[in-house]
Amino acid sequence: MNILNMEHIQKSFADNHVIKDISLKVDQGEVVSIIGPSGSGKSTLLRCATLLETIGGGTLSYLGEKAAWEENGKVVYSKNLKEIRRRFGLVFQNFNLFPHYSVLKNVMDAPVSVLKRDRKEVREEALALLEKMGLADKADTYPDQLSGGQKQRVSIVRALAMKPEILFFDEPTSALDPELTGEVLKVIKQLAEEKMTMVIVTHEMSFARAVSDRVIFIDGGHIVEQGRPEDLFGDTQNERTRQFLQNYNR
């Protein structure tokens, strides 16, 4: 089943054409990593997919329902965006936790206030997710008492508590030191094994290689190459991809 469909997406900031023409499909259970140099459009593409940025052209759909499309030369957004937003979760590089809420309240807040779900049921699910992520003893702790790795794991739990069809990660380890990076990548790898549908913008090449079903290399607002990790990392015939990976592996 197709979860996300982006067709001929474009995005500009004034005269800067960040995304020139990108089409991308993600199927249920698929893990897609997006790699590329700084300024290539990776994070902007993710922000367009998660409705944090408006697109300048193209079509964006979730589960076959259009979220944005072109009509008479203009981009139109669906009146059903509230429902469409519930289909995905987003984990930011800077955690974005509420500092004045405990870990448990951070996780429970949206399912209770947005989805109007039963508080007791949500609490049970939240505690089970925290335990699964090795955070059972942190439920009553506040974000400023956590390490960066713990904060990011809470962010992942908070996103999962909304039961999304697809999870997006925007450089989930860029704010972490190498030791803490490992614990977050381990959690994402576990989700991949459970067939969670994920799109991950990352600069961790070895991780992208290990966890992805498909890797997409973006440069200059275009998809330069995409394919299985073993093909892209192990035997790319594309000169630009090879050059990028050589620079990265130095």
Short mmCIF file of C-alpha atoms in Angstrom, two decimals:
data_model
loop_
_atom_site.label_atom_id
_atom_site.label_comp_id
_atom_site.label_asym_id
_atom_site.label_seq_id
_atom_site.Cartn_x
_atom_site.Cartn_y
_atom_site.Cartn_z
CA MET A 1 0.00 0.00 0.00
CA ASN A 2 1.25 3.46 -0.92
CA ILE A 3 1.49 5.73 2.15
CA LEU A 4 3.17 8.87 0.75
CA ASN A 5 3.15 10.13 -2.81
CA MET A 6 4.97 13.32 -3.85
CA GLU A 7 4.78 14.21 -7.55
CA HIS A 8 6.86 16.93 -9.23
CA ILE A 9 7.30 18.87 -5.99
CA GLN A 10 8.85 22.32 -6.26
CA LYS A 11 9.77 24.81 -3.57
CA SER A 12 11.44 28.23 -3.77
CA PHE A 13 12.39 30.85 -1.23
CA ALA A 14 12.36 34.13 -3.21
CA ASP A 15 14.74 33.44 -6.12
CA ASN A 16 16.32 30.39 -4.50
CA HIS A 17 14.85 27.22 -6.10
CA VAL A 18 15.55 24.72 -3.33
CA ILE A 19 13.47 21.85 -4.74
CA LYS A 20 13.26 21.85 -8.52
CA ASP A 21 11.28 18.73 -9.43
CA ILE A 22 11.16 15.82 -7.01
CA SER A 23 8.83 12.82 -7.18
CA LEU A 24 8.88 10.29 -4.36
CA LYS A 25 6.68 7.36 -3.32
CA VAL A 26 6.92 5.50 -0.02
CA ASP A 27 5.12 2.20 0.51
CA GLN A 28 3.87 0.71 3.76
CA GLY A 29 6.67 -0.83 5.83
CA GLU A 30 9.40 0.78 3.72
CA VAL A 31 12.37 2.60 5.27
CA VAL A 32 13.72 5.35 3.01
CA SER A 33 16.83 7.36 3.87
CA ILE A 34 17.52 10.69 2.20
CA ILE A 35 21.15 11.74 1.96
CA GLY A 36 22.96 14.62 0.28
CA PRO A 37 25.19 17.63 0.89
CA SER A 38 24.14 20.61 3.04
CA GLY A 39 21.77 22.89 1.16
CA SER A 40 20.67 20.15 -1.24
CA GLY A 41 16.99 20.39 -0.23
CA LYS A 42 16.71 17.31 2.04
CA SER A 43 15.16 18.99 5.08
CA THR A 44 13.02 21.30 2.93
CA LEU A 45 11.57 18.25 1.18
CA LEU A 46 10.71 16.76 4.57
CA ARG A 47 9.12 20.03 5.69
CA CYS A 48 7.01 20.08 2.51
CA ALA A 49 5.94 16.46 3.09
CA THR A 50 4.90 17.23 6.68
CA LEU A 51 3.03 20.44 5.75
CA LEU A 52 5.45 22.71 7.64
CA GLU A 53 6.25 24.43 4.33
CA THR A 54 3.84 25.14 1.49
CA ILE A 55 4.86 23.67 -1.86
CA GLY A 56 5.33 25.87 -4.92
CA GLY A 57 4.13 23.21 -7.34
CA GLY A 58 3.28 19.52 -7.63
CA THR A 59 0.99 17.12 -5.77
CA LEU A 60 1.24 15.69 -2.25
CA SER A 61 -0.91 12.72 -1.16
CA TYR A 62 -1.25 10.43 1.86
CA LEU A 63 -2.92 7.03 1.48
CA GLY A 64 -4.35 8.13 -1.86
CA GLU A 65 -5.92 11.33 -0.49
CA LYS A 66 -4.54 14.58 -1.90
CA ALA A 67 -3.20 17.06 0.66
CA ALA A 68 -2.01 19.62 -1.94
CA TRP A 69 -2.27 19.92 -5.69
CA GLU A 70 -2.11 22.44 -8.54
CA GLU A 71 -5.30 24.03 -9.84
CA ASN A 72 -5.39 26.87 -12.39
CA GLY A 73 -1.69 27.56 -11.89
CA LYS A 74 -1.97 27.74 -8.08
CA VAL A 75 -1.33 25.23 -5.30
CA VAL A 76 -4.49 24.32 -3.38
CA TYR A 77 -4.51 22.59 0.01
CA SER A 78 -7.16 20.11 1.17
CA LYS A 79 -9.83 21.18 3.65
CA ASN A 80 -9.11 17.88 5.42
CA LEU A 81 -5.56 18.74 6.56
CA LYS A 82 -6.37 18.14 10.23
CA GLU A 83 -7.14 14.48 9.46
CA ILE A 84 -4.24 14.13 7.03
CA ARG A 85 -1.78 15.43 9.66
CA ARG A 86 -2.75 12.53 11.92
CA ARG A 87 -1.35 10.08 9.38
CA PHE A 88 2.26 11.06 9.99
CA GLY A 89 4.62 11.83 12.86
CA LEU A 90 7.74 13.98 12.77
CA VAL A 91 10.83 13.71 14.97
CA PHE A 92 12.89 16.91 14.93
CA GLN A 93 16.64 17.21 15.38
CA ASN A 94 16.13 19.55 18.38
CA PHE A 95 13.60 17.35 20.23
CA ASN A 96 10.89 20.09 20.62
CA LEU A 97 9.67 18.73 23.96
CA PHE A 98 7.55 20.89 26.27
CA PRO A 99 10.00 21.83 29.07
CA HIS A 100 7.25 22.40 31.68
CA TYR A 101 5.67 18.95 31.08
CA SER A 102 6.95 15.69 32.55
CA VAL A 103 8.06 12.99 30.09
CA LEU A 104 4.74 11.16 30.53
CA LYS A 105 2.68 14.34 29.98
CA ASN A 106 4.76 15.15 26.87
CA VAL A 107 3.81 11.74 25.46
CA MET A 108 0.16 11.78 26.57
CA ASP A 109 -0.74 15.36 25.69
CA ALA A 110 -1.56 15.06 21.97
CA PRO A 111 -3.46 11.69 22.06
CA VAL A 112 -5.67 13.09 24.86
CA SER A 113 -6.13 16.71 23.71
CA VAL A 114 -5.98 16.26 19.91
CA LEU A 115 -7.36 12.74 19.39
CA LYS A 116 -9.71 13.01 22.43
CA ARG A 117 -8.78 9.51 23.52
CA ASP A 118 -9.42 8.00 26.93
CA ARG A 119 -6.76 9.26 29.38
CA LYS A 120 -6.39 5.94 31.23
CA GLU A 121 -5.90 4.01 27.99
CA VAL A 122 -3.42 6.59 26.66
CA ARG A 123 -1.46 6.48 29.92
CA GLU A 124 -1.14 2.68 29.74
CA GLU A 125 0.06 2.85 26.13
CA ALA A 126 2.48 5.69 26.91
CA LEU A 127 4.05 3.81 29.82
CA ALA A 128 4.39 0.68 27.65
CA LEU A 129 6.13 2.71 24.90
CA LEU A 130 8.48 4.35 27.41
CA GLU A 131 9.38 0.92 28.77
CA LYS A 132 10.02 -0.37 25.25
CA MET A 133 12.41 2.54 24.64
CA GLY A 134 14.28 1.97 27.92
CA LEU A 135 12.71 5.03 29.56
CA ALA A 136 10.33 3.42 32.08
CA ASP A 137 12.10 5.15 35.01
CA LYS A 138 11.88 8.60 33.35
CA ALA A 139 8.07 8.99 33.20
CA ASP A 140 7.95 11.66 35.95
CA THR A 141 11.20 13.35 34.91
CA TYR A 142 11.32 16.73 33.13
CA PRO A 143 13.19 17.26 29.82
CA ASP A 144 15.99 19.37 31.35
CA GLN A 145 16.93 16.38 33.53
CA LEU A 146 17.47 14.11 30.50
CA SER A 147 20.48 13.51 28.26
CA GLY A 148 20.19 14.43 24.57
CA GLY A 149 19.77 10.78 23.64
CA GLN A 150 16.98 10.34 26.18
CA LYS A 151 15.22 13.48 24.93
CA GLN A 152 15.32 12.17 21.38
CA ARG A 153 13.93 8.82 22.46
CA VAL A 154 11.08 10.63 24.26
CA SER A 155 10.45 12.55 21.00
CA ILE A 156 10.16 9.24 19.16
CA VAL A 157 7.78 7.85 21.81
CA ARG A 158 5.68 11.02 21.58
CA ALA A 159 5.41 10.63 17.80
CA LEU A 160 4.53 6.90 18.10
CA ALA A 161 1.82 7.64 20.70
CA MET A 162 -0.22 9.27 17.91
CA LYS A 163 -0.18 5.93 15.99
CA PRO A 164 1.01 7.45 12.70
CA GLU A 165 1.06 5.54 9.41
CA ILE A 166 4.51 6.98 8.64
CA LEU A 167 7.29 8.56 10.72
CA PHE A 168 9.61 11.28 9.44
CA PHE A 169 13.00 11.96 11.01
CA ASP A 170 14.91 15.17 10.26
CA GLU A 171 18.60 14.53 11.06
CA PRO A 172 17.60 12.77 14.32
CA THR A 173 21.17 12.54 15.63
CA SER A 174 22.71 15.84 14.48
CA ALA A 175 22.39 17.44 17.95
CA LEU A 176 23.93 14.43 19.72
CA ASP A 177 27.46 13.33 20.51
CA PRO A 178 28.60 9.96 19.06
CA GLU A 179 27.85 7.95 22.21
CA LEU A 180 24.24 9.19 22.41
CA THR A 181 23.79 8.84 18.64
CA GLY A 182 24.14 5.07 18.99
CA GLU A 183 21.21 4.72 21.40
CA VAL A 184 18.87 6.69 19.12
CA LEU A 185 19.92 4.79 16.00
CA LYS A 186 19.31 1.52 17.86
CA VAL A 187 15.69 2.59 18.52
CA ILE A 188 15.14 3.54 14.86
CA LYS A 189 16.64 0.21 13.77
CA GLN A 190 14.23 -1.59 16.11
CA LEU A 191 11.29 0.28 14.52
CA ALA A 192 12.57 -0.70 11.07
CA GLU A 193 12.60 -4.37 12.12
CA GLU A 194 8.96 -3.94 13.22
CA LYS A 195 8.15 -2.64 9.71
CA MET A 196 7.35 0.93 10.74
CA THR A 197 7.16 3.08 7.60
CA MET A 198 9.90 5.73 7.90
CA VAL A 199 11.57 8.51 5.94
CA ILE A 200 14.89 9.54 7.48
CA VAL A 201 16.98 12.55 6.48
CA THR A 202 20.41 11.62 7.79
CA HIS A 203 24.12 12.27 7.51
CA GLU A 204 24.92 8.91 9.13
CA MET A 205 25.95 6.93 6.05
CA SER A 206 26.65 3.63 7.79
CA PHE A 207 23.26 3.82 9.48
CA ALA A 208 21.47 4.64 6.20
CA ARG A 209 23.21 1.65 4.65
CA ALA A 210 22.26 -0.71 7.48
CA VAL A 211 18.64 0.24 8.06
CA SER A 212 17.19 1.40 4.71
CA ASP A 213 15.23 -0.46 2.07
CA ARG A 214 15.97 2.43 -0.28
CA VAL A 215 18.40 5.35 -0.23
CA ILE A 216 17.78 8.59 -2.11
CA PHE A 217 20.67 10.92 -2.93
CA ILE A 218 19.56 14.53 -3.43
CA ASP A 219 21.70 17.35 -4.76
CA GLY A 220 20.78 20.76 -6.14
CA GLY A 221 17.05 20.21 -5.56
CA HIS A 222 16.92 17.03 -7.68
CA ILE A 223 17.04 13.30 -6.98
CA VAL A 224 20.41 12.36 -8.46
CA GLU A 225 20.12 8.66 -7.73
CA GLN A 226 18.05 6.23 -5.68
CA GLY A 227 18.18 2.51 -5.08
CA ARG A 228 18.98 -0.28 -2.68
CA PRO A 229 21.70 0.67 -0.17
CA GLU A 230 24.04 -2.05 -1.43
CA ASP A 231 23.83 -0.62 -4.97
CA LEU A 232 24.13 3.03 -4.03
CA PHE A 233 26.89 2.63 -1.44
CA GLY A 234 28.60 -0.40 -2.91
CA ASP A 235 28.47 -0.05 -6.67
CA THR A 236 27.14 3.32 -7.81
CA GLN A 237 27.79 4.16 -11.44
CA ASN A 238 26.85 7.82 -10.84
CA GLU A 239 29.86 10.13 -10.70
CA ARG A 240 28.15 12.74 -8.45
CA THR A 241 27.08 10.08 -5.94
CA ARG A 242 30.55 8.57 -5.90
CA GLN A 243 32.12 11.98 -5.33
CA PHE A 244 29.75 12.77 -2.43
CA LEU A 245 30.36 9.43 -0.73
CA GLN A 246 34.14 9.72 -1.15
CA ASN A 247 34.09 13.14 0.50
CA TYR A 248 31.93 11.78 3.28
CA ASN A 249 34.11 8.76 3.95
CA ARG A 250 37.31 10.74 4.31
#
